[in-house]
XYZ file of C-alpha atoms in Angstrom:
536
model
C 182.486 273.602 52.146
C 183.027 270.360 53.684
C 179.810 269.163 53.661
C 177.472 266.759 52.128
C 174.173 268.538 49.766
C 170.863 267.382 50.645
C 168.187 267.243 47.881
C 164.936 267.744 49.246
C 165.955 266.490 52.495
C 166.932 263.039 51.032
C 170.283 261.678 50.352
C 170.865 261.574 46.664
C 172.970 258.095 46.709
C 170.355 256.378 48.649
C 168.058 257.180 45.751
C 170.454 256.348 43.004
C 170.823 253.126 44.634
C 167.278 252.188 45.366
C 166.634 253.252 41.584
C 169.670 251.364 39.894
C 168.154 247.970 42.101
C 164.890 249.137 40.947
C 166.341 249.122 36.901
C 168.130 245.903 37.697
C 165.058 243.997 38.838
C 162.962 244.625 36.004
C 165.645 243.734 33.448
C 166.080 240.199 35.236
C 162.082 239.836 35.108
C 162.310 240.662 31.413
C 165.629 238.745 30.989
C 163.502 235.531 32.562
C 160.117 236.770 30.317
C 162.234 236.706 27.034
C 163.789 233.147 28.016
C 160.295 232.130 28.613
C 158.679 233.138 25.546
C 161.871 231.669 23.790
C 161.640 228.296 25.436
C 157.683 228.092 23.932
C 158.766 229.328 20.569
C 161.389 226.825 20.274
C 158.957 223.672 21.597
C 156.019 224.794 19.966
C 158.403 225.406 16.482
C 158.818 221.468 17.839
C 155.736 220.646 18.045
C 154.563 221.970 14.598
C 157.624 220.024 12.845
C 156.147 216.425 14.604
C 152.736 217.338 13.743
C 153.935 218.097 9.781
C 155.784 214.844 9.784
C 152.604 213.590 10.927
C 150.674 215.036 8.428
C 152.439 213.725 5.598
C 152.828 210.259 6.656
C 148.954 210.691 6.627
C 148.501 212.182 3.708
C 150.682 209.375 2.105
C 148.512 206.876 3.719
C 145.589 208.427 2.996
C 146.648 208.395 -1.025
C 147.714 204.817 -0.051
C 144.899 203.523 1.451
C 142.612 205.190 -1.139
C 144.710 203.616 -3.918
C 143.776 200.392 -2.428
C 140.275 200.958 -1.912
C 139.768 201.747 -5.509
C 141.477 199.114 -6.178
C 139.408 196.620 -3.979
C 136.049 198.111 -4.733
C 136.784 197.639 -8.469
C 137.804 193.994 -7.698
C 134.435 193.365 -5.679
C 132.324 195.068 -8.808
C 134.382 192.558 -10.861
C 133.576 189.546 -9.114
C 129.884 190.758 -8.185
C 129.891 190.903 -12.189
C 131.386 187.614 -12.363
C 129.256 185.847 -9.711
C 126.344 187.268 -11.348
C 127.288 185.771 -14.861
C 127.752 182.729 -13.758
C 125.453 181.657 -11.189
C 123.203 178.887 -11.605
C 119.986 177.017 -10.038
C 120.075 173.027 -9.558
C 117.686 170.620 -8.961
C 118.458 167.073 -7.410
C 116.158 164.192 -7.690
C 115.933 161.563 -5.489
C 115.101 158.693 -8.570
C 114.132 156.203 -6.005
C 111.518 158.359 -3.786
C 109.824 160.910 -6.961
C 109.288 159.405 -10.379
C 108.245 160.667 -13.588
C 105.194 160.725 -14.883
C 103.640 157.454 -16.168
C 103.432 158.833 -19.533
C 107.326 159.640 -19.749
C 107.982 156.519 -18.371
C 106.133 154.520 -20.821
C 107.790 156.110 -24.633
C 111.690 155.976 -23.023
C 112.803 157.771 -26.709
C 110.416 161.113 -26.856
C 109.328 161.159 -23.077
C 112.703 161.997 -21.776
C 113.028 165.084 -23.811
C 109.847 165.877 -23.303
C 110.295 165.824 -19.490
C 113.597 167.264 -19.324
C 112.177 170.313 -21.086
C 108.701 170.324 -18.828
C 111.289 170.187 -15.925
C 113.252 172.998 -17.062
C 110.134 175.311 -17.962
C 108.616 174.769 -14.681
C 111.688 175.601 -12.809
C 111.771 178.808 -15.130
C 108.507 179.868 -14.583
C 108.849 179.400 -10.386
C 112.164 181.561 -10.732
C 110.422 184.647 -12.635
C 107.336 184.781 -10.389
C 109.787 184.849 -7.444
C 112.382 187.190 -8.274
C 114.918 184.779 -8.284
C 117.238 184.521 -11.530
C 117.464 186.008 -14.810
C 115.519 184.594 -17.436
C 118.905 182.918 -18.706
C 120.045 181.764 -15.447
C 121.441 177.680 -16.210
C 119.458 175.036 -14.362
C 121.524 171.816 -13.621
C 119.533 168.635 -12.942
C 120.842 165.881 -10.980
C 118.794 162.844 -10.823
C 119.925 160.120 -8.457
C 118.798 156.215 -8.758
C 119.073 152.408 -7.938
C 118.548 151.805 -11.435
C 118.278 148.321 -11.515
C 115.675 148.003 -8.536
C 113.500 151.157 -9.948
C 113.314 149.447 -13.433
C 111.979 146.529 -11.596
C 109.740 148.365 -9.811
C 108.261 149.756 -12.647
C 108.017 147.089 -14.849
C 105.900 145.272 -11.848
C 103.844 148.348 -11.886
C 103.060 147.686 -15.538
C 104.455 151.581 -16.128
C 106.969 149.683 -18.452
C 107.614 147.189 -20.516
C 110.769 145.950 -20.143
C 113.670 146.761 -17.688
C 115.851 147.993 -20.372
C 113.174 150.894 -21.272
C 114.185 152.478 -18.417
C 117.604 152.600 -18.700
C 117.165 153.766 -21.917
C 114.609 156.385 -20.645
C 118.091 157.688 -17.724
C 120.644 157.744 -20.969
C 117.839 159.883 -23.368
C 117.958 162.428 -20.127
C 121.130 162.660 -19.497
C 122.133 163.595 -23.305
C 118.917 165.635 -23.892
C 120.609 168.430 -21.717
C 124.322 169.304 -21.176
C 123.386 170.512 -17.630
C 120.874 167.099 -17.026
C 122.635 164.016 -15.784
C 120.968 160.503 -14.887
C 123.539 158.860 -12.162
C 122.711 155.075 -11.532
C 123.727 154.880 -7.759
C 123.482 150.992 -7.789
C 122.359 148.495 -5.103
C 122.212 150.142 -1.950
C 119.445 151.726 0.052
C 121.439 154.673 0.980
C 123.355 155.338 -2.172
C 120.764 157.868 -3.346
C 120.331 159.229 -0.112
C 123.817 159.636 0.534
C 124.661 161.722 -2.766
C 121.539 164.045 -2.759
C 122.896 164.547 1.200
C 126.477 165.135 -0.017
C 125.042 167.473 -2.833
C 122.683 169.287 -1.193
C 125.709 170.642 1.378
C 128.178 171.163 -1.858
C 125.943 173.662 -3.564
C 124.811 175.125 -0.700
C 128.014 176.271 0.411
C 128.647 177.312 -3.357
C 127.359 181.107 -3.451
C 127.023 181.013 -7.241
C 124.056 178.645 -6.555
C 121.228 180.635 -6.229
C 118.399 178.118 -5.830
C 118.282 174.357 -4.825
C 115.303 172.651 -5.581
C 114.677 168.693 -3.928
C 112.532 166.353 -5.042
C 111.569 162.700 -3.890
C 112.754 163.990 -0.397
C 109.610 164.333 1.425
C 107.596 161.002 1.038
C 109.162 159.631 4.641
C 111.584 161.367 7.244
C 114.782 160.124 6.156
C 116.226 163.600 5.334
C 113.948 165.679 7.945
C 116.962 165.566 10.256
C 119.619 166.895 7.579
C 116.633 169.540 6.135
C 116.714 170.810 9.894
C 120.647 171.927 9.459
C 119.391 174.572 6.842
C 116.451 175.974 8.718
C 116.728 179.521 9.406
C 115.010 183.103 9.228
C 114.536 184.479 5.621
C 116.320 181.296 3.862
C 114.567 180.612 0.812
C 117.196 179.433 -1.127
C 115.762 175.861 -0.878
C 112.691 174.974 -2.056
C 110.925 171.221 -1.537
C 109.612 169.549 -4.433
C 106.285 167.451 -3.238
C 105.549 164.691 -5.302
C 103.388 161.744 -3.425
C 102.028 163.805 -0.224
C 104.517 164.975 1.797
C 104.918 163.899 5.857
C 103.436 166.573 7.861
C 106.912 167.432 9.694
C 108.518 169.011 6.579
C 106.106 171.591 6.476
C 106.978 172.587 9.786
C 110.444 173.468 8.410
C 109.679 176.507 7.069
C 110.763 175.869 3.315
C 108.421 176.424 0.336
C 107.180 173.230 -1.069
C 106.177 173.017 -4.770
C 104.028 170.631 -6.838
C 105.392 169.688 -10.594
C 102.062 168.029 -11.291
C 102.998 168.128 -15.191
C 106.644 166.206 -14.452
C 106.047 164.010 -11.706
C 103.993 161.273 -10.642
C 101.759 162.184 -7.818
C 100.826 158.774 -6.391
C 103.324 156.004 -5.131
C 103.591 153.203 -7.057
C 101.093 150.000 -7.079
C 103.854 147.776 -5.411
C 105.142 150.584 -2.852
C 103.752 151.047 0.775
C 103.446 154.064 2.515
C 102.320 154.338 6.243
C 98.705 155.414 6.080
C 96.092 154.069 9.330
C 93.509 152.696 7.767
C 90.146 151.499 9.702
C 89.698 148.139 10.346
C 86.863 146.743 8.468
C 83.867 144.245 10.869
C 83.734 140.689 9.588
C 80.943 139.631 8.530
C 79.355 136.479 10.260
C 76.281 133.998 9.480
C 73.416 134.542 11.422
C 72.338 131.168 13.068
C 68.725 131.445 14.980
C 69.292 130.341 18.241
C 66.176 129.028 20.610
C 66.609 130.386 23.974
C 64.387 127.027 25.147
C 65.791 123.370 25.089
C 64.436 122.023 22.388
C 65.355 119.528 18.988
C 67.559 120.000 16.304
C 65.929 120.000 13.075
C 67.331 120.150 9.376
C 67.429 123.402 7.364
C 65.262 123.280 5.073
C 67.337 126.137 3.241
C 71.045 127.315 3.319
C 71.968 129.630 5.923
C 72.984 132.624 3.927
C 75.826 135.805 5.149
C 73.510 139.085 5.643
C 73.057 141.800 2.874
C 72.387 145.117 2.172
C 68.518 143.723 2.181
C 68.593 142.149 5.166
C 65.242 143.546 7.364
C 66.525 145.248 10.366
C 63.954 143.469 12.144
C 65.379 140.091 10.939
C 69.165 140.952 11.843
C 67.714 141.578 15.429
C 67.046 137.832 15.329
C 70.255 136.837 14.686
C 72.768 135.568 16.577
C 76.466 134.870 15.809
C 77.996 131.624 15.980
C 79.508 131.418 20.024
C 83.098 131.910 19.699
C 86.205 131.362 22.538
C 84.931 133.828 24.969
C 81.197 131.826 24.555
C 82.103 128.489 24.903
C 79.409 125.455 23.867
C 78.661 123.090 26.789
C 76.952 120.087 27.353
C 74.757 121.246 30.438
C 74.237 124.733 28.932
C 73.771 124.180 25.242
C 71.270 125.927 23.104
C 70.007 123.895 20.333
C 70.349 125.765 16.975
C 66.948 126.339 15.176
C 66.375 125.573 11.398
C 64.521 128.501 8.967
C 62.187 125.961 8.708
C 58.595 126.700 10.109
C 57.512 126.022 13.686
C 55.765 122.815 12.697
C 58.716 121.385 11.771
C 60.768 122.579 14.294
C 58.124 120.844 17.176
C 57.453 117.851 15.428
C 61.348 116.651 16.169
C 62.146 114.337 19.705
C 65.680 116.054 21.880
C 68.877 113.935 21.542
C 71.462 113.260 23.916
C 74.454 115.974 22.934
C 77.809 116.195 24.046
C 80.577 118.194 23.014
C 84.151 117.212 21.792
C 86.733 119.330 20.320
C 87.140 119.008 16.337
C 90.731 118.407 15.018
C 91.064 121.980 13.743
C 90.760 123.363 16.906
C 86.686 124.242 16.513
C 84.059 122.704 18.580
C 81.689 120.115 17.704
C 78.480 119.007 18.925
C 77.634 115.505 18.631
C 74.518 113.830 18.981
C 73.701 110.325 20.062
C 70.995 109.549 17.003
C 72.153 110.325 13.647
C 70.816 110.096 10.552
C 68.219 107.518 11.860
C 64.477 107.848 12.923
C 62.870 111.645 12.070
C 65.425 112.547 9.644
C 67.521 113.616 12.155
C 71.554 114.425 11.153
C 74.919 115.654 12.712
C 75.248 119.069 13.072
C 78.961 120.356 13.597
C 79.114 124.512 14.626
C 82.794 125.349 13.930
C 83.832 128.198 16.319
C 85.611 130.820 14.374
C 89.825 131.195 14.736
C 90.566 133.382 17.379
C 90.794 136.942 16.135
C 94.080 138.125 15.300
C 95.755 140.388 17.281
C 96.242 143.779 15.471
C 99.973 144.778 15.277
C 101.250 147.530 17.278
C 104.334 150.054 17.267
C 105.953 152.173 20.465
C 107.248 155.132 20.190
C 109.266 156.930 23.374
C 109.127 160.943 24.083
C 111.304 161.720 21.330
C 108.816 159.888 18.504
C 111.739 157.332 18.339
C 110.588 153.982 17.778
C 110.967 150.713 20.280
C 111.558 147.829 19.588
C 110.469 144.795 21.606
C 113.822 142.960 23.527
C 115.149 139.950 21.287
C 116.911 137.249 22.810
C 119.601 135.214 21.141
C 118.553 131.821 19.792
C 119.515 128.759 22.067
C 122.847 126.923 20.971
C 120.325 123.730 18.904
C 121.042 121.723 15.996
C 119.119 124.357 14.077
C 122.245 126.617 14.314
C 124.032 124.266 12.184
C 121.856 123.601 9.550
C 120.827 126.990 9.250
C 124.031 127.831 8.518
C 124.299 124.678 6.032
C 121.569 125.639 4.229
C 122.650 129.586 4.625
C 126.331 128.383 3.065
C 124.400 126.379 0.325
C 122.540 129.111 -1.239
C 125.296 131.641 -1.944
C 126.132 134.094 -4.019
C 122.504 134.303 -2.769
C 120.815 135.210 0.030
C 117.320 134.322 1.851
C 114.881 136.882 1.148
C 113.991 138.554 4.214
C 110.520 139.599 2.868
C 109.749 136.557 1.985
C 110.370 134.331 5.092
C 109.510 137.479 7.628
C 106.674 139.008 6.275
C 105.593 136.350 4.129
C 105.190 138.121 0.869
C 107.609 139.262 -1.509
C 106.288 142.061 -3.673
C 109.183 141.279 -6.038
C 108.108 138.076 -6.528
C 109.378 135.577 -8.979
C 111.356 138.583 -10.152
C 113.131 138.623 -6.988
C 117.169 137.566 -6.836
C 117.366 136.444 -3.642
C 116.268 132.913 -2.243
C 112.415 131.795 -1.811
C 112.524 128.005 -2.299
C 114.484 126.917 0.252
C 112.848 125.459 3.779
C 113.491 126.949 6.756
C 112.097 125.163 9.906
C 110.600 126.978 13.089
C 113.853 127.344 15.052
C 115.910 128.035 11.647
C 113.611 130.834 10.999
C 113.769 132.129 14.718
C 117.730 132.486 13.675
C 117.291 134.038 10.564
C 114.964 136.418 12.371
C 117.488 137.488 14.862
C 120.213 137.757 12.391
C 117.486 140.776 10.362
C 117.178 142.041 13.637
C 120.657 143.381 13.954
C 120.227 145.466 11.169
C 119.711 149.011 10.951
C 116.362 149.840 9.575
C 116.770 152.553 6.616
C 113.786 154.560 8.443
C 115.578 154.510 11.272
C 113.798 155.204 14.553
C 110.957 156.589 12.302
C 110.309 153.691 10.220
C 106.551 153.094 10.566
C 105.732 149.645 9.290
C 104.214 147.643 11.499
C 105.583 145.066 9.594
C 109.318 145.896 9.663
C 111.600 143.036 10.823
C 114.813 145.399 11.618
C 116.070 147.202 13.911
C 115.621 150.813 14.762
C 117.958 151.505 17.842
C 120.752 148.816 19.032
C 118.985 145.900 20.220
C 122.147 144.553 22.090
C 121.778 145.630 26.285
C 124.395 146.329 27.186
C 125.913 147.049 24.148
C 129.667 145.546 24.079
C 130.654 146.232 20.406
C 131.660 149.719 20.762
C 132.666 151.839 17.847
C 132.054 149.117 15.479
C 128.429 148.782 16.141
C 125.952 149.792 13.794
C 123.979 151.915 15.484
C 127.187 153.949 17.078
C 127.098 156.316 15.047
C 124.833 156.453 12.279
C 124.969 159.378 9.531
C 121.600 160.518 9.901
C 120.219 159.956 13.694
C 123.616 159.752 15.366
C 123.940 157.394 18.532
C 120.913 155.173 18.739
C 122.149 153.324 22.187
C 118.769 154.210 24.057
C 118.983 154.979 27.683
C 116.514 152.846 30.118
C 114.419 155.560 30.693
C 114.370 156.545 26.202
C 113.228 152.836 25.958
C 110.155 153.428 27.616
C 107.517 153.919 25.440
C 104.955 156.740 25.843
C 102.799 156.276 22.567
C 101.377 153.515 20.929
C 99.888 153.030 17.434
C 97.552 150.358 16.392
C 96.953 149.097 13.319
C 93.830 150.092 12.085
C 93.709 152.577 14.361
C 93.808 156.546 13.087
C 94.848 157.790 16.231
C 97.403 157.041 18.648
C 97.498 155.759 22.431
C 99.686 157.684 24.541
C 100.560 154.765 27.651
C 103.341 155.072 30.318
C 103.585 151.201 30.386
């Protein structure tokens, strides 16, 4: 039959071709899907391998670091035990400022042993009360003092009989305990202070030092600036031991302040001075009766006496002091002086012509024309009192720095050569500043400086100027009204640069004050207990 057969009205070849193409498409999609799956599996396997390597590395690192941490923790514990085992407490004493009680100093052999034991017990009790250390924690004691001057001061105050007693006391104190030392720093105003400052810094940096007791540092403001560097919240490692009354500024630092009155002397020595303002006592003058009307001068029948506590109030009101320079006596208006005799005796006298002359000592004399003649009259000389001495003052600026009065170099006169000749003649000794500039020396005949050389007025001015070129040990916080040293650079302008002793001081830094800093804002007057604020 030559014709193609038809199935269901369609060509079988076309249907087969369509189905074949459909199968090819499905196979292609399957191949692509399987290929993608294989690639993803391969990528995931690679990532898993990397993660396994990282995990192994982390595991090894963790084991390593854990071993190191355990080792370090063990070391820290060992060091903590070592620190606790070797911890200690130190007591630093400025022996020039803090003196042991008299009872111990008077018996240098047994007293040194007793005071060492009492000091250790007092520190131990404080540690026990505050829970700052174990009962067996070592206590180191370091006393720094100028032994020569300290011995002399104690001897002059009649605490000890001989200078050698203090040296024996220091030796016995050092040998009383292995951890106790009494160190003689020798001559020098700053030797003990510098030792205390250096050792304070040394022990403060040492973490094994649990507590530092400071004695003899509160009686003046010398250590105030240094201690401010150690202030901070919760800072209780430093404890201040008050011997003589502490300056108020130390209480503002926040350190605990204790007293060991059974160990240290609580009052300054008799030959020591401390800044105190005492009211001036009024000067009593002998009252002299004055008549308001002109009249004769009569001889007193009894001597004029000073007023006493028994003087009646009406008697005091009727008396008038001797005229002073503020109320001069003149011939034109002079008031005759009445005696304490009866009125009849006074009115029986005849007036005499009088004149006023100046006496040789600066007083005032009333000379009468008739003297020792009839009517039993006599000359009466009234001496005006010396002018009242001006009180001494100290000026401070806004920073509470003491301001010195200006000074000038003495003029070039022959006194320069004579002063230098006298200065050379007393070598190796020097002129005693207290004797020549204050008029008194607390050491008296025991002073090792020269007192017997005679200085003229111009030579004394040269010596005073030389003293003004030296820095006062108390610096700008000096409170001595008689201080003859300088408290800031006296040169204006200063051309000495870093060679100037006021350039970079250890305690107060640069003491070259500006023009504004040289303006005083507060004035303290000797005898007055409150300052006066001024803008002079």
